[in-house]
């Protein structure tokens, strides 16, 4: 008797994906799963690595199979918290998994962000993380953080992450991980992180996380559009655990929100572009779908889609126009990022636009956390 099928299903890994990873045919995997063959030691080892469960627990010791053991509650910290994209996502994932999660620390340097976060989660985030010693942070099990992408100026000759990354906000993540040793982390960054500084930035990040801090790490470029949100927003998600794991990055998302679900019906006049701007856009472009969001790129070309291009914190005012006529309202922007309508808007339109533009798509990271948690503990 082996537990390959049972554990594979628990991990939501398809037979095809596991077979490809182990480099055996799907048919042979199926034979193993039906207890009709005993695999060689090397194949058993590969299966064990892919499933993140030791060989003996899959093939020998059936009585004490390695099931995730979660702390109760699971304590997490929300670094570079913004308006709490990770907080919502993790809460939804904990609920789905029947787990209790508790945020024990949050930090963001921006006073308007702190105001929004406090109004919605009842606690004011601590400020500048570079000024906070890791010993001041309570112990925790998971670190979440969408950190700004910065070049590491000194590298190559120096030894250790402190020398290689000092002065960047990744350094602060690394020093907190080093001191607090949580079981798991999920980090988020812009798509460009992998090409940044000719790939050097990402290389150092992975080396620090893997070689210096001893985490098992994987990463993937994901798009909010594939997670049911009508926004093309590509982000790198980096996940890590103390335990070896195999993450299947395929997600089966059935429920999709459309622009019709996002757009408000009665929109204040202040959100409309001037008649000159609207006329100029309409002279240049005709949309083939309705409703649509019109996007003007840097060279002034207009395109339109039944979804939004990525919201950006510092974008020009009319960069995105609904049906070529009006800007998105703060509520619509929050919806495009997967924030619930219960999210209280307590700052100006300008600040909310910036905050929504910086946020992480909740639906996307929720699915990642939901799948990764059982692999990480
Ligand atoms: C990309 S946003 C993260 C948004 C967040 N994931 C969300 O869902 O809203 C990065 C955040 O880092 C914050 N930040 C930048 N420098 C910081 C520092 N030194 N200490 C704490 N927060 C900082 C910014 O104010 C910004 O809100």
XYZ file of C-alpha atoms and ligand atoms in Angstrom:
404
model
C 0.000 0.000 0.000
C 1.201 3.487 -0.792
C -0.466 6.878 -0.279
C 0.672 8.586 -3.488
C -2.809 9.226 -4.866
C -4.236 10.369 -1.554
C -1.411 12.839 -0.860
C -1.287 14.055 -4.465
C -5.008 14.881 -4.337
C -4.620 16.583 -0.994
C -1.900 18.739 -2.512
C -4.118 19.476 -5.548
C -1.403 18.255 -7.922
C -2.626 16.662 -11.130
C -1.435 13.205 -12.122
C 0.040 14.744 -15.259
C 2.038 17.357 -13.347
C 3.406 14.848 -10.860
C 4.366 12.389 -13.616
C 6.150 15.164 -15.517
C 8.022 16.253 -12.399
C 9.092 12.699 -11.559
C 9.881 12.037 -15.271
C 7.750 8.911 -15.538
C 4.742 8.310 -17.771
C 1.308 9.162 -16.462
C 0.352 5.539 -17.062
C 3.129 4.266 -14.824
C 2.170 6.755 -12.120
C -1.374 5.502 -12.352
C -0.154 1.915 -11.938
C 1.807 2.954 -8.830
C -1.228 4.776 -7.468
C -3.375 1.689 -7.999
C -0.893 -0.316 -5.920
C -0.002 -2.468 -8.918
C 3.708 -1.643 -8.904
C 6.343 -0.622 -6.390
C 8.562 2.137 -7.757
C 12.359 2.097 -7.637
C 14.008 3.946 -4.769
C 14.988 6.857 -7.031
C 11.410 7.287 -8.311
C 10.042 6.996 -4.776
C 12.488 9.721 -3.689
C 11.359 11.989 -6.533
C 7.689 11.441 -5.665
C 8.466 12.219 -2.045
C 10.241 15.455 -3.011
C 7.379 16.498 -5.281
C 4.744 15.857 -2.619
C 6.828 17.369 0.177
C 6.327 14.272 2.329
C 9.080 11.868 3.403
C 9.376 8.547 1.559
C 8.532 6.429 4.573
C 5.302 8.333 5.153
C 4.196 7.675 1.587
C 5.383 4.131 1.096
C 5.926 2.594 4.546
C 4.536 4.135 7.677
C 0.845 4.326 6.930
C -0.279 4.808 10.489
C 1.438 8.129 11.137
C 1.259 9.825 7.774
C 2.697 13.319 7.757
C -0.229 15.664 7.835
C 0.296 19.380 8.248
C 0.410 20.452 11.879
C -0.686 24.055 12.203
C -0.078 26.361 15.130
C -3.296 27.640 16.652
C -3.745 30.436 15.842
C -1.376 30.864 12.896
C 0.396 34.146 13.628
C 1.426 36.292 10.709
C 3.005 39.670 10.056
C 1.983 42.062 7.283
C 5.062 43.987 6.116
C 4.761 46.879 3.622
C 1.121 46.247 4.415
C -0.430 48.959 2.250
C -4.177 48.683 2.614
C -4.055 45.027 3.561
C -4.244 42.991 0.346
C -2.356 40.152 2.036
C -4.493 40.519 5.119
C -7.754 39.947 3.250
C -6.249 37.195 1.123
C -4.854 35.285 4.089
C -8.081 35.682 6.050
C -10.073 34.194 3.165
C -7.543 31.370 2.771
C -7.537 30.591 6.515
C -11.338 30.480 6.484
C -11.396 28.101 3.535
C -8.886 25.812 5.228
C -10.763 25.990 8.538
C -7.788 27.621 10.272
C -7.501 30.526 12.644
C -5.099 33.288 11.611
C -3.976 36.258 13.670
C -2.034 39.305 12.528
C 0.549 40.094 15.221
C 2.376 42.968 13.513
C 1.974 45.257 10.528
C 4.130 48.043 9.125
C 3.859 50.768 6.522
C 5.660 54.085 6.377
C 2.859 56.062 4.652
C 0.564 57.998 7.015
C -2.459 57.826 4.683
C -1.967 54.086 4.294
C -1.802 53.779 8.084
C -5.078 55.681 8.329
C -6.842 53.392 5.839
C -5.415 50.256 7.472
C -6.432 51.354 10.952
C -9.970 52.206 9.831
C -10.357 48.767 8.286
C -8.434 46.438 10.573
C -8.550 48.299 13.874
C -4.804 48.668 14.318
C -2.337 51.295 13.232
C 0.651 49.795 11.406
C 4.102 50.536 12.788
C 6.124 52.937 10.627
C 9.478 52.693 8.833
C 10.557 49.045 8.968
C 14.226 49.973 8.622
C 14.020 51.523 12.093
C 12.394 48.529 13.758
C 14.567 45.914 15.401
C 13.426 42.320 14.785
C 13.385 41.767 18.561
C 10.530 44.322 18.811
C 8.347 42.148 16.564
C 6.336 39.383 18.280
C 7.096 35.811 17.208
C 5.116 34.697 14.161
C 4.631 31.767 11.760
C 4.183 33.491 8.392
C 5.664 36.635 6.892
C 3.753 38.438 4.130
C 5.370 41.320 2.276
C 5.055 43.185 -1.014
C 8.341 45.039 -0.920
C 9.562 47.757 -3.303
C 12.021 46.585 -5.983
C 15.457 48.193 -5.550
C 18.857 47.427 -7.027
C 21.493 45.944 -4.780
C 24.410 48.230 -5.375
C 27.151 46.236 -3.722
C 27.481 42.614 -4.698
C 29.886 39.960 -5.844
C 32.797 40.617 -3.523
C 30.989 40.977 -0.245
C 30.028 38.015 1.870
C 26.559 37.469 3.287
C 23.207 39.113 2.772
C 23.996 41.974 5.107
C 26.792 43.109 2.813
C 24.942 42.337 -0.381
C 21.569 43.852 0.318
C 22.063 46.486 3.017
C 20.177 49.711 2.339
C 17.364 47.940 0.489
C 14.010 46.922 1.889
C 14.680 43.287 1.005
C 17.488 43.467 3.569
C 14.841 44.190 6.202
C 12.798 41.177 5.153
C 15.914 38.996 5.274
C 17.038 40.201 8.704
C 13.544 39.628 10.150
C 13.368 36.134 8.626
C 16.834 35.375 10.010
C 15.992 36.430 13.539
C 12.412 35.139 13.733
C 12.672 31.945 11.627
C 8.999 31.682 10.606
C 7.812 28.496 8.934
C 6.634 30.209 5.765
C 6.676 33.427 3.769
C 4.948 34.896 0.727
C 6.536 37.887 -1.008
C 5.241 39.947 -3.893
C 6.938 42.155 -6.414
C 6.584 43.687 -9.855
C 7.039 41.640 -13.022
C 10.297 43.396 -13.761
C 11.970 41.955 -10.661
C 13.269 38.968 -12.657
C 14.995 41.186 -15.256
C 15.975 43.933 -12.855
C 19.685 44.772 -13.009
C 20.199 42.004 -15.604
C 18.728 39.369 -13.331
C 21.190 40.151 -10.519
C 18.542 41.412 -8.087
C 16.451 38.228 -8.283
C 19.556 36.030 -8.151
C 20.680 37.630 -4.896
C 17.196 37.443 -3.397
C 16.983 33.704 -4.140
C 20.526 33.058 -2.906
C 19.863 34.862 0.349
C 16.546 33.100 0.953
C 17.866 29.660 0.015
C 21.532 29.533 0.880
C 21.828 31.954 3.754
C 18.456 31.636 5.413
C 17.909 27.958 4.565
C 14.407 28.181 3.062
C 12.976 26.064 0.284
C 11.826 28.615 -2.263
C 9.822 28.798 -5.466
C 8.436 31.707 -7.469
C 6.086 32.395 -10.335
C 4.819 35.264 -12.463
C 1.035 35.375 -12.023
C -1.626 37.526 -13.659
C -4.736 38.768 -11.807
C -6.735 38.122 -15.002
C -6.214 34.386 -14.476
C -7.731 34.651 -11.006
C -11.089 36.029 -12.028
C -10.353 39.756 -11.692
C -10.834 41.940 -14.794
C -7.400 43.521 -14.472
C -4.237 42.587 -16.360
C -1.779 42.797 -13.508
C 1.303 40.618 -13.555
C 3.201 40.122 -10.352
C 6.023 37.884 -9.150
C 5.073 35.820 -6.141
C 7.926 34.268 -4.150
C 7.015 31.556 -1.659
C 9.198 29.861 0.915
C 8.985 27.259 3.619
C 11.322 25.528 6.020
C 9.921 22.285 4.671
C 10.692 21.005 1.152
C 7.631 21.349 -1.068
C 6.434 21.099 -4.612
C 4.012 23.832 -5.646
C 1.710 23.225 -8.594
C 1.125 26.722 -9.971
C -1.901 25.731 -12.053
C -5.110 27.114 -10.607
C -8.545 26.148 -11.699
C -10.493 29.401 -11.405
C -14.120 29.097 -12.438
C -15.702 32.272 -11.097
C -14.744 35.323 -13.124
C -15.787 38.907 -12.428
C -16.487 41.104 -15.440
C -16.361 44.880 -15.821
C -20.145 44.842 -15.432
C -19.646 43.480 -11.925
C -17.082 46.155 -11.132
C -18.393 49.379 -12.635
C -20.647 51.639 -10.579
C -23.942 52.787 -12.044
C -24.232 56.380 -10.859
C -20.887 58.065 -11.098
C -20.200 61.596 -9.891
C -19.398 64.182 -12.590
C -15.977 64.826 -11.042
C -14.752 61.506 -12.418
C -15.493 62.465 -16.038
C -12.692 63.670 -18.310
C -13.122 67.033 -20.038
C -15.105 67.059 -23.291
C -11.876 67.951 -25.177
C -10.062 64.882 -23.862
C -13.031 62.606 -24.583
C -13.350 63.992 -28.129
C -9.612 63.531 -28.738
C -9.707 59.919 -27.570
C -12.803 59.082 -29.561
C -11.307 60.587 -32.699
C -8.347 58.225 -32.331
C -10.067 55.043 -31.228
C -13.298 53.051 -31.424
C -13.876 50.256 -28.933
C -15.048 46.874 -30.151
C -16.565 45.870 -26.801
C -18.806 47.560 -24.255
C -18.107 48.307 -21.474
C -14.389 48.699 -21.938
C -11.454 50.404 -20.336
C -9.382 52.586 -22.572
C -5.683 52.646 -21.993
C -3.314 55.317 -23.263
C 0.306 54.181 -23.447
C 3.405 56.367 -23.163
C 3.450 57.144 -26.888
C -0.191 58.240 -26.828
C -1.639 55.125 -28.513
C -5.074 54.144 -27.313
C -6.316 50.576 -26.906
C -9.391 49.236 -25.150
C -10.243 45.925 -23.501
C -13.076 44.283 -21.591
C -10.747 44.480 -18.578
C -8.459 47.097 -17.070
C -4.728 47.382 -17.626
C -2.720 47.344 -14.396
C -3.679 50.090 -11.961
C -0.614 52.154 -11.153
C 0.042 54.288 -8.091
C 1.774 57.098 -9.964
C -0.046 56.959 -13.303
C -1.206 60.093 -15.114
C -4.762 61.163 -14.395
C -6.475 59.941 -17.562
C -4.286 56.896 -18.199
C -7.325 54.629 -17.893
C -10.789 55.791 -18.976
C -14.014 53.801 -18.702
C -15.561 53.756 -22.222
C -13.107 56.536 -23.112
C -15.086 58.944 -20.941
C -14.328 58.820 -17.262
C -11.791 57.755 -14.705
C -12.356 54.760 -12.463
C -13.877 55.660 -9.110
C -11.957 54.760 -5.933
C -14.475 51.960 -5.233
C -14.079 50.535 -8.734
C -10.300 50.500 -8.334
C -10.577 48.660 -5.050
C -12.946 46.149 -6.655
C -10.485 45.608 -9.497
C -7.968 44.563 -6.840
C -10.444 42.199 -5.177
C -11.138 44.360 -2.092
C -14.622 43.857 -0.649
C -17.155 46.709 -0.663
C -16.992 46.633 3.131
C -13.526 48.224 2.807
C -13.920 51.717 4.296
C -12.563 54.588 2.234
C -11.329 57.200 4.711
C -8.797 59.168 2.651
C -9.046 61.401 -0.435
C -9.667 60.082 -3.959
C -6.026 60.799 -4.790
C -4.740 58.762 -1.855
C -7.183 55.915 -2.501
C -6.121 55.841 -6.151
C -2.480 55.527 -5.019
C -3.298 52.907 -2.400
C -5.351 50.785 -4.798
C -2.613 51.130 -7.430
C -0.042 49.758 -4.979
C -2.155 46.894 -3.670
C -1.877 43.199 -4.364
C -4.800 41.478 -6.142
C -6.565 39.772 -3.263
C -8.128 36.904 -5.261
C -4.760 35.972 -6.753
C -2.760 35.791 -3.560
C -5.635 34.135 -1.718
C -5.417 31.139 -4.067
C -1.645 30.975 -3.645
C -1.873 31.022 0.155
C -4.687 28.467 0.182
C -2.634 26.039 -1.886
C 0.735 26.731 -0.305
C -0.198 26.637 3.410
C -0.762 22.868 3.571
C 2.557 22.314 1.799
C 4.496 24.633 4.075
C 3.481 23.250 7.498
C 3.709 47.758 -3.166
S 3.088 48.497 -1.719
C 2.408 47.093 -0.895
C 0.917 47.087 -0.904
C 0.220 45.977 -0.164
N 0.673 44.665 -0.518
C -1.301 46.072 -0.385
O -1.939 45.088 -0.692
O -1.837 47.189 -0.271
C 4.538 48.855 -0.809
C 4.282 49.579 0.505
O 5.546 49.692 1.180
C 5.488 50.861 1.966
N 6.869 51.203 2.351
C 7.854 51.730 1.588
N 8.953 51.916 2.328
C 8.687 51.476 3.582
C 9.446 51.411 4.793
N 10.701 51.825 4.857
N 8.849 50.898 5.894
C 7.558 50.471 5.855
N 6.795 50.531 4.733
C 7.356 51.030 3.613
C 4.811 51.874 1.046
O 4.240 52.949 1.786
C 3.766 51.000 0.343
O 2.498 51.111 0.965
